PDB file of C-alpha atoms in Angstrom:
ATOM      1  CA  UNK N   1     -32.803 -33.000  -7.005  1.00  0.00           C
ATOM      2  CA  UNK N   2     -29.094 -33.990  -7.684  1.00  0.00           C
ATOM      3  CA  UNK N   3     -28.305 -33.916 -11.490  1.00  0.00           C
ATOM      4  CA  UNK N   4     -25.692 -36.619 -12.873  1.00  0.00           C
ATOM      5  CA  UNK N   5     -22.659 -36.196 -13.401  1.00  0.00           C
ATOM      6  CA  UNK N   6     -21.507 -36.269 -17.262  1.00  0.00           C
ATOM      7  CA  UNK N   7     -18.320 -38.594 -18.287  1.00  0.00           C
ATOM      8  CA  UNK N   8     -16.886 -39.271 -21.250  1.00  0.00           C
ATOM      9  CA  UNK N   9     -14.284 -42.178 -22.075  1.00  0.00           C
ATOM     10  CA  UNK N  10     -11.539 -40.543 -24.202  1.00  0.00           C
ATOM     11  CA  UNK N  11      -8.815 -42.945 -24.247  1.00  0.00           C
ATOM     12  CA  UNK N  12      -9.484 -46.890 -23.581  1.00  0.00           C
ATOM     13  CA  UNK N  13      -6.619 -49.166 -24.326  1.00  0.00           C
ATOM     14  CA  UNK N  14      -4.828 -52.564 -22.820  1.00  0.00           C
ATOM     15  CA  UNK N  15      -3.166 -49.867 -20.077  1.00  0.00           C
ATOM     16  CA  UNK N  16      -5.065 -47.322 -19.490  1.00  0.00           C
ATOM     17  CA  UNK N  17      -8.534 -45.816 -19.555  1.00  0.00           C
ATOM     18  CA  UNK N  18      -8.899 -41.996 -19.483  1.00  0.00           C
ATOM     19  CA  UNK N  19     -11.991 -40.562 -18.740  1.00  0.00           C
ATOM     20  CA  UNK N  20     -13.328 -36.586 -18.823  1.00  0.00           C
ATOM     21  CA  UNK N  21     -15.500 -35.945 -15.654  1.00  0.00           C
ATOM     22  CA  UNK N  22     -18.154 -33.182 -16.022  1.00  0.00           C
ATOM     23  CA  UNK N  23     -19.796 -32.288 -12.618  1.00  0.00           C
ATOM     24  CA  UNK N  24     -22.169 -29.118 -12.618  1.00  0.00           C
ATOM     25  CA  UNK N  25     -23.143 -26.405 -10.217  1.00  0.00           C
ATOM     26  CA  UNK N  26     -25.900 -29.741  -7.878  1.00  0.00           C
ATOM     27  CA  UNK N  27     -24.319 -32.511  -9.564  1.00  0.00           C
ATOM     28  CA  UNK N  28     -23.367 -36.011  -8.388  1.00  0.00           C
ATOM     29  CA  UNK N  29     -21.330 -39.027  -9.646  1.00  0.00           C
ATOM     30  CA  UNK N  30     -23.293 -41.514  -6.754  1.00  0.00           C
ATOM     31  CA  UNK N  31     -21.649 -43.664  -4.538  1.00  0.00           C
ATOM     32  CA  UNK N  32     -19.187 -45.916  -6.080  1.00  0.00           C
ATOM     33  CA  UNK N  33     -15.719 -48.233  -5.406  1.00  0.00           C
ATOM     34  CA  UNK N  34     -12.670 -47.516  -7.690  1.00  0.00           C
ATOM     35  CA  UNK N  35     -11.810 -50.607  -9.097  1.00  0.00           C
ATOM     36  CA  UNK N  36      -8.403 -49.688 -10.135  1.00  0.00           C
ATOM     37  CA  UNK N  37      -5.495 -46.793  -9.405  1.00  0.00           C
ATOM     38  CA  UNK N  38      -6.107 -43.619 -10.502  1.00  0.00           C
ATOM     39  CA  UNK N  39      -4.953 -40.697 -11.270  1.00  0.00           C
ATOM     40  CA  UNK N  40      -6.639 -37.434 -11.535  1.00  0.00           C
ATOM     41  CA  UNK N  41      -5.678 -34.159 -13.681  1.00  0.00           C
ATOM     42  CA  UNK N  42      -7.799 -31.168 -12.677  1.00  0.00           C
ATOM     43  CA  UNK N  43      -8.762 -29.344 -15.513  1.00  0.00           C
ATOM     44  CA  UNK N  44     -10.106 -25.913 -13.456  1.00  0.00           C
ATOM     45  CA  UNK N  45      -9.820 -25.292 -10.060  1.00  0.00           C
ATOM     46  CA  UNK N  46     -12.466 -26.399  -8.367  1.00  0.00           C
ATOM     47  CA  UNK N  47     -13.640 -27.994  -4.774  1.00  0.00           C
ATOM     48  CA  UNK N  48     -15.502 -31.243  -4.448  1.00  0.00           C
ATOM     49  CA  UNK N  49     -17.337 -32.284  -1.867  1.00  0.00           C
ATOM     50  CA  UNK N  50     -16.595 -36.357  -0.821  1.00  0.00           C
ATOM     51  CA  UNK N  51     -19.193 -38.299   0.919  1.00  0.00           C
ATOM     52  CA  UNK N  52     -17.619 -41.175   2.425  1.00  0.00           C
ATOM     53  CA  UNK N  53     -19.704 -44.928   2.514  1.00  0.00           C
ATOM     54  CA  UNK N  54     -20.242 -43.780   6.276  1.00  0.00           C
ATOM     55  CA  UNK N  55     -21.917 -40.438   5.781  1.00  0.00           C
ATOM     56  CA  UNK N  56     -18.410 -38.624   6.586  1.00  0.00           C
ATOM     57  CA  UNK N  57     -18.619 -35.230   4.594  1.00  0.00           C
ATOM     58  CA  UNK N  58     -15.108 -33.401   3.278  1.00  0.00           C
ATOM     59  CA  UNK N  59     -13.898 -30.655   0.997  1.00  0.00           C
ATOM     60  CA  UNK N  60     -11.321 -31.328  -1.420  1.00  0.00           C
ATOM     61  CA  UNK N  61      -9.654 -28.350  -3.572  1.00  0.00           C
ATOM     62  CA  UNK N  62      -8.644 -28.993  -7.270  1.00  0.00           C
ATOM     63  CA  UNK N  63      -5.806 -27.069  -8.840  1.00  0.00           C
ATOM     64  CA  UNK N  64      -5.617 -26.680 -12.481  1.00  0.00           C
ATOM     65  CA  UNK N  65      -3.411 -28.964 -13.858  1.00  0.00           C
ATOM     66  CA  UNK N  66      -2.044 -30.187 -10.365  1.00  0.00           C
ATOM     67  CA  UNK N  67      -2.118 -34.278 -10.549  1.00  0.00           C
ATOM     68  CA  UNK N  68      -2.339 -36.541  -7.948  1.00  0.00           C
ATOM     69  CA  UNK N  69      -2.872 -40.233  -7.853  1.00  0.00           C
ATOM     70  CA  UNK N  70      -4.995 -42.940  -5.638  1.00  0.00           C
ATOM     71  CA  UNK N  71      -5.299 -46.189  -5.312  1.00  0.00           C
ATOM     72  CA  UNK N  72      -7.706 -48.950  -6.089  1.00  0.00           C
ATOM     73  CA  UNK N  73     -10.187 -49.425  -3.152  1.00  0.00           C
ATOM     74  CA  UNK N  74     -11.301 -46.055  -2.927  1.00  0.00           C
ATOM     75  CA  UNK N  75     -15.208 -45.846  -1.692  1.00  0.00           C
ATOM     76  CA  UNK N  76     -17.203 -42.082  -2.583  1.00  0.00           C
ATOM     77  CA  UNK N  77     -19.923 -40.201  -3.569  1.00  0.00           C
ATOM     78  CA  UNK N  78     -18.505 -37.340  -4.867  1.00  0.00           C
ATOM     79  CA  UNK N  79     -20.663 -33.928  -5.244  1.00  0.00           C
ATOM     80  CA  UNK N  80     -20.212 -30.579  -6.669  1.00  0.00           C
ATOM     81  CA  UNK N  81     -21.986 -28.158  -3.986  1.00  0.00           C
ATOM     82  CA  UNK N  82     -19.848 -24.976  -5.382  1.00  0.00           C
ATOM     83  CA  UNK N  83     -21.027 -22.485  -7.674  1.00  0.00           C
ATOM     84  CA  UNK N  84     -18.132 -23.678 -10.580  1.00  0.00           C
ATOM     85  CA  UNK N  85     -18.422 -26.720 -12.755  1.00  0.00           C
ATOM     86  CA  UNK N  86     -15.665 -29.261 -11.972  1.00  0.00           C
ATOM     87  CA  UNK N  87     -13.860 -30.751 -14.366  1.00  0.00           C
ATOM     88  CA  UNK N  88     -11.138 -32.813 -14.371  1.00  0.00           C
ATOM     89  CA  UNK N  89      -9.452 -36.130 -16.510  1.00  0.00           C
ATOM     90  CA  UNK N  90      -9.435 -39.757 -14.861  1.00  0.00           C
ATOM     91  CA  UNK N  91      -6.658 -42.305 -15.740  1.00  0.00           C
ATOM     92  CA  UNK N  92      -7.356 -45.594 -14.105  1.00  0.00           C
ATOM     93  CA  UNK N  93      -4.543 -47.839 -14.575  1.00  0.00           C
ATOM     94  CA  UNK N  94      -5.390 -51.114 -16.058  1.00  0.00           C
ATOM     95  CA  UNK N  95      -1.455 -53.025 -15.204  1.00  0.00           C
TER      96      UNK N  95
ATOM     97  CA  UNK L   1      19.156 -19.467 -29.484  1.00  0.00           C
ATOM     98  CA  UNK L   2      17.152 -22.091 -28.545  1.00  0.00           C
ATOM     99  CA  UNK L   3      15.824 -22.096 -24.781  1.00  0.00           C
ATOM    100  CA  UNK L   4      15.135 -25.064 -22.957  1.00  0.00           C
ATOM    101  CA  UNK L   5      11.472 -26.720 -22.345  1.00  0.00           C
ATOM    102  CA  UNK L   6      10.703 -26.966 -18.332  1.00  0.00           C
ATOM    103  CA  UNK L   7       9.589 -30.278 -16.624  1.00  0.00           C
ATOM    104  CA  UNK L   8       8.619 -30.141 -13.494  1.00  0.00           C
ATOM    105  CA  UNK L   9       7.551 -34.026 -11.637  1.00  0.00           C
ATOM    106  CA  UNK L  10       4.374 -34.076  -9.998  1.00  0.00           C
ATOM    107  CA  UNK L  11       4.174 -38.168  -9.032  1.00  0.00           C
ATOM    108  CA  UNK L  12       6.478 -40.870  -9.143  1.00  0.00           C
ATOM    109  CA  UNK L  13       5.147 -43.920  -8.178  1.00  0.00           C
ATOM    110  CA  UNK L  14       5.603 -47.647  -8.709  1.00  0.00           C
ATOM    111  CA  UNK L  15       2.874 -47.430 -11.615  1.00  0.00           C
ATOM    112  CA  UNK L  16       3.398 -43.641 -13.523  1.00  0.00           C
ATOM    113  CA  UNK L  17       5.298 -40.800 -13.603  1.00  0.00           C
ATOM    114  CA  UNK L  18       3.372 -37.655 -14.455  1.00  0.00           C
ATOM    115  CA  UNK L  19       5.298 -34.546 -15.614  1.00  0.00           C
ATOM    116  CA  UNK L  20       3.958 -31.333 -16.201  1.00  0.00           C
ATOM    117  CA  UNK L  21       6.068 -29.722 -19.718  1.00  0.00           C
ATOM    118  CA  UNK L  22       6.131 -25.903 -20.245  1.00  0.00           C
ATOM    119  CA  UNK L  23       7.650 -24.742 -23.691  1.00  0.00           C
ATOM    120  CA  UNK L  24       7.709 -21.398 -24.086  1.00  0.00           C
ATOM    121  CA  UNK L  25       7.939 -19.541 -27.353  1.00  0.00           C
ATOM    122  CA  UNK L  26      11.267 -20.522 -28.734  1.00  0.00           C
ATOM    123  CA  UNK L  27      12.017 -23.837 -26.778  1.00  0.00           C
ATOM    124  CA  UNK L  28      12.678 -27.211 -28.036  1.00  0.00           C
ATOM    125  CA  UNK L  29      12.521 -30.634 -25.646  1.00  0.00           C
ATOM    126  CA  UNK L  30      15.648 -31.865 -27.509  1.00  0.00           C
ATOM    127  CA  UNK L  31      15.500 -34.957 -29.510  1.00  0.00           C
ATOM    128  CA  UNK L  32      14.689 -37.786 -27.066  1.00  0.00           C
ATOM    129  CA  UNK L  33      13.483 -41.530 -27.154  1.00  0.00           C
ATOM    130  CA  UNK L  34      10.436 -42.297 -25.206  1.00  0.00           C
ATOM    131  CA  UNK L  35      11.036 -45.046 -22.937  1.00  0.00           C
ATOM    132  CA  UNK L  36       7.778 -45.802 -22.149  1.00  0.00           C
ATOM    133  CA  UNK L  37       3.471 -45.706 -22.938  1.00  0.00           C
ATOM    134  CA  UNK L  38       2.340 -42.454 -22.201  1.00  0.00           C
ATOM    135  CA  UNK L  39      -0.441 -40.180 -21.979  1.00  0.00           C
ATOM    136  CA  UNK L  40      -0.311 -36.619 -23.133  1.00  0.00           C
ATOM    137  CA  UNK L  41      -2.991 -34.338 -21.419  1.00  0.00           C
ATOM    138  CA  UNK L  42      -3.088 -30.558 -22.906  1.00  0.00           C
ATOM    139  CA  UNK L  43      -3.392 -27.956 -20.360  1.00  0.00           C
ATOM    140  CA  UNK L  44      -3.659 -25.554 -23.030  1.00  0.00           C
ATOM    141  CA  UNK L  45      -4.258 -25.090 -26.929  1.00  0.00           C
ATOM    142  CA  UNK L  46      -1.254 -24.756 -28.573  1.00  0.00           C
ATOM    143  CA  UNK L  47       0.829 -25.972 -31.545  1.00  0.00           C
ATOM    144  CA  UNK L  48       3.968 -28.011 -31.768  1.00  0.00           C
ATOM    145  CA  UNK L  49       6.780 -28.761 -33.996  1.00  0.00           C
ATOM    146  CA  UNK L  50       7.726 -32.239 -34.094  1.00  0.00           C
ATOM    147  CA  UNK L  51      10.932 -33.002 -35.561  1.00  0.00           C
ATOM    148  CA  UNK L  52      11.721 -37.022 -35.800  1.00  0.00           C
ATOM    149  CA  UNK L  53      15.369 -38.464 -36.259  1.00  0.00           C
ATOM    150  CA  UNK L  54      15.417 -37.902 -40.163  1.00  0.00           C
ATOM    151  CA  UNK L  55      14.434 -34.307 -40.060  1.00  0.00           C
ATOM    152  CA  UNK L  56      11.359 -34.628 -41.212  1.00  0.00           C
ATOM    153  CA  UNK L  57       9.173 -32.006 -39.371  1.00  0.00           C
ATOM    154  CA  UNK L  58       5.329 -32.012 -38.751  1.00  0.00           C
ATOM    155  CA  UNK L  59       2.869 -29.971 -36.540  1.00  0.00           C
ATOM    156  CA  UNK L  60       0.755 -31.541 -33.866  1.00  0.00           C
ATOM    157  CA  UNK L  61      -2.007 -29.190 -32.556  1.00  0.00           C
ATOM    158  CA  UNK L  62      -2.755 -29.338 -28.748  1.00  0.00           C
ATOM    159  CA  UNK L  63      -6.907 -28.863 -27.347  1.00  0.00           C
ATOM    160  CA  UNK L  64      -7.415 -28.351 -23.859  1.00  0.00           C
ATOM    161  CA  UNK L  65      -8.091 -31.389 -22.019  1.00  0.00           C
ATOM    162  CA  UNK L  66      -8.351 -33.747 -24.942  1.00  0.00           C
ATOM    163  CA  UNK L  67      -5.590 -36.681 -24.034  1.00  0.00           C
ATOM    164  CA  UNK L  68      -4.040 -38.802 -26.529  1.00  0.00           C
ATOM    165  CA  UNK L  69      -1.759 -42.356 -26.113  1.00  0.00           C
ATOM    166  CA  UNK L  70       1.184 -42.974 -27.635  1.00  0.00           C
ATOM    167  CA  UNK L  71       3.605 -45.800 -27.236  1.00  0.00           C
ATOM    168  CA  UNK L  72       7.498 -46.558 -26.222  1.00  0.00           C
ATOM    169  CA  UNK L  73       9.925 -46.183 -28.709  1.00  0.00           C
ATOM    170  CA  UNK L  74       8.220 -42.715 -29.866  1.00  0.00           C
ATOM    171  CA  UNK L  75      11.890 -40.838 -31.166  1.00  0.00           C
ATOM    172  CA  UNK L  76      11.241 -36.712 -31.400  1.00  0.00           C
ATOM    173  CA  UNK L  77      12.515 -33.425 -30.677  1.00  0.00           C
ATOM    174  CA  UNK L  78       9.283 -31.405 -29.564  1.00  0.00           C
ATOM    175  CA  UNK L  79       9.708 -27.485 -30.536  1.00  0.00           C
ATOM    176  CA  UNK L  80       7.971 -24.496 -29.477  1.00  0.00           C
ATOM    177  CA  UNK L  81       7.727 -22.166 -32.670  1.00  0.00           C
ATOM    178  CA  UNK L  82       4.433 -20.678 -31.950  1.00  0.00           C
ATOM    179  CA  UNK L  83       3.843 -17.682 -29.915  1.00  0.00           C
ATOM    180  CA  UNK L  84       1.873 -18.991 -27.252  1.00  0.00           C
ATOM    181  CA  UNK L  85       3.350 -21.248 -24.354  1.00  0.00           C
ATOM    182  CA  UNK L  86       2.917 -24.589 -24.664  1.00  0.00           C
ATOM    183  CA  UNK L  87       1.652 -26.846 -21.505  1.00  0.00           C
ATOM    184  CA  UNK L  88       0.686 -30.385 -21.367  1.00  0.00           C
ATOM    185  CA  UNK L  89       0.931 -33.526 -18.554  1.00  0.00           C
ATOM    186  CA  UNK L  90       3.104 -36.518 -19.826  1.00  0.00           C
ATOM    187  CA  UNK L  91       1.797 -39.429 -18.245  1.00  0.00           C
ATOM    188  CA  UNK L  92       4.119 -42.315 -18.363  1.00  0.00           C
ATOM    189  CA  UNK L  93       2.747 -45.866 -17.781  1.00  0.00           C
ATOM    190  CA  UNK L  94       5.851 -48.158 -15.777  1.00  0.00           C
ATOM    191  CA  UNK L  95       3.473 -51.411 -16.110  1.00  0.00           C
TER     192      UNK L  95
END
C-alpha cells in the first residue's frame, strides 16, 4: 500500500506559496500538474523516484540545500522508493 | 576583524534569484538595502545579529527548514556573532 505524502503550507502570500514536503520510506504525492513555477530546496539528500503521466519511471537525486527551479506545466507522480525520508521546501511562484 | 559572509548563486531566472549565504563565526553581510520580496530558507539553526541603519541591534534565531517572507525595502547589516556557521537560501521574488 502507498502511504501519502505529508505537506505543510508554511508561507502563503500575494507572491509566493512555500510548502514543506514530507515523503516517507513507500510514500507517494499521486499524480498531479504544477499549476505554477516552482522552485525546490532539498532539505536532505535524498532520491525520488518520478512517474511520468505515461508510465515513464526516473531517478532524481536531491542535494541538501542545492535549489533548482521548474516551470508551470509539469505532470508527476512522485514516489519515495529509498530507504531515507525526503524532504524538501516548495516555492510556487504566484507572479 | 570582521570577515566577509559568502554568497554563492544557485538560479537566476526571469522570476527569482536564489542565493545560498554562509556566515561564519565572525562575519557580517554589510549593511545593505533589500531590493526586492524574498524568502529566507534556514539550512541550519543558528543565530543572527541584525543591526538596522540606526544601530539598533536585535537577534533573529534561524530553525532548519522553517522559511519566512520579508519584503523590499528591508535595510540591515546581518552579523555572525555566534559560534556556529550560519547558512540559509535567500530567495528573491523579480515579479
Amino acid at each position: 500500500m502507498t502511504v501519502a505524502a505529508k505537506s505543510e503550507i508554511q508561507i502563503d502570500n500575494d507572491e509566493v506559496r512555500v510548502t514543506e514536503w514530507r515523503l516517507p520510506p513507500g510514500s507517494a504525492t499521486g499524480h498531479h500538474t504544477h499549476g505554477m513555477d516552482y522552485v525546490v530546496v532539498p532539505m536532505a539528500d535524498g532520491e525520488m523516484t518520478i512517474v511520468a503521466p505515461d508510465g515513464t519511471r526516473s531517478l532524481a537525486q536531491l542535494k541538501t540545500g542545492r535549489s533548482y527551479a521548474r516551470k508551470a506545466g509539469v505532470q508527476h507522480d512522485v514516489r519515495n522508493e529509498s530507504t531515507a525520508e525526503i524532504v524538501f521546501l516548495e516555492i510556487e511562484l504566484k507572479a
